CSV table of C-alpha atoms in Angstrom, one decimal:
chain,number,residue,atom,x,y,z
A,1,MET,CA,138.1,-91.8,121.3
A,2,LEU,CA,141.8,-92.4,121.3
A,3,ASP,CA,143.7,-91.0,118.3
A,4,VAL,CA,147.4,-91.7,117.5
A,5,GLU,CA,149.2,-90.0,114.6
A,6,LEU,CA,152.7,-89.9,113.1
A,7,GLY,CA,153.5,-87.0,110.8
A,8,TRP,CA,155.6,-84.1,109.7
A,9,GLU,CA,155.0,-80.3,109.6
A,10,TRP,CA,156.7,-77.7,107.3
A,11,THR,CA,156.5,-74.0,107.7
A,12,LEU,CA,155.7,-72.5,104.3
A,13,VAL,CA,155.5,-68.9,105.4
A,14,ARG,CA,155.0,-67.3,108.8
A,15,HIS,CA,151.8,-68.7,110.4
A,16,LEU,CA,151.2,-71.0,107.4
A,17,PHE,CA,152.1,-74.7,107.8
A,18,LEU,CA,151.8,-77.8,105.6
A,19,ARG,CA,151.2,-80.9,107.7
A,20,ALA,CA,151.2,-84.6,106.6
A,21,ALA,CA,150.2,-87.3,109.0
A,22,VAL,CA,148.9,-90.8,109.1
A,23,GLY,CA,147.3,-92.6,112.1
A,24,GLY,CA,144.2,-94.0,113.5
A,25,GLY,CA,141.5,-93.5,116.0
A,26,SER,CA,139.5,-96.0,118.0
A,27,ARG,CA,136.7,-96.0,120.5
A,28,TRP,CA,138.2,-96.3,124.0
A,29,ALA,CA,136.1,-96.1,127.1
A,30,ARG,CA,132.5,-94.9,126.6
A,31,ARG,CA,129.4,-97.0,126.8
A,32,ARG,CA,126.2,-96.3,124.9
A,33,THR,CA,123.0,-95.7,126.7
A,34,SER,CA,119.6,-95.4,125.2
A,35,LEU,CA,116.5,-94.1,127.0
A,36,PRO,CA,113.1,-95.4,125.9
A,37,SER,CA,110.2,-93.0,125.6
A,38,SER,CA,108.4,-92.4,128.9
A,39,ARG,CA,105.1,-92.8,126.9
A,40,ALA,CA,105.9,-96.3,125.6
A,41,ARG,CA,102.9,-98.7,125.6
A,42,ALA,CA,105.0,-101.6,126.9
A,43,PRO,CA,107.7,-100.1,129.1
A,44,ARG,CA,109.3,-103.3,130.1
A,45,LEU,CA,109.5,-104.6,126.6
A,46,THR,CA,110.8,-101.2,125.4
A,47,ALA,CA,113.5,-101.1,128.1
A,48,ALA,CA,114.6,-104.7,127.3
A,49,PHE,CA,114.9,-103.8,123.6
A,50,ALA,CA,116.9,-100.6,124.5
A,51,LYS,CA,119.3,-102.7,126.6
A,52,ALA,CA,119.8,-105.2,123.8
A,53,GLY,CA,120.5,-102.3,121.4
A,54,GLU,CA,123.1,-100.9,123.9
A,55,THR,CA,124.9,-104.2,124.2
A,56,TYR,CA,124.9,-104.7,120.4
A,57,LEU,CA,126.3,-101.2,119.7
A,58,ASP,CA,129.0,-101.6,122.4
A,59,ASP,CA,130.1,-104.9,121.0
A,60,THR,CA,130.1,-103.6,117.4
A,61,TYR,CA,132.1,-100.4,118.3
A,62,ARG,CA,134.6,-102.3,120.4
A,63,SER,CA,135.2,-105.0,117.6
A,64,TYR,CA,134.9,-103.2,114.3
A,65,VAL,CA,135.2,-99.4,114.6
A,66,PHE,CA,138.7,-98.1,113.7
A,67,THR,CA,139.0,-94.7,112.0
A,68,PRO,CA,142.0,-94.1,109.8
A,69,VAL,CA,143.4,-90.6,109.9
A,70,VAL,CA,145.2,-89.1,106.9
């Protein structure tokens, strides 16, 4: 995850700070992997379903996931 912020920090008393910031975070370079159960009744079907789920999650995270930071 990549996080970028812009903010200010004030010292209230020694070792006590007040911080205000705004920014955002986004998924950057990881891929999702899912491992089907080794006891699946239809291993090829289960593996194909897991691969489709990985692709769907990667596309969704890349397109829509942006986390605001306040």
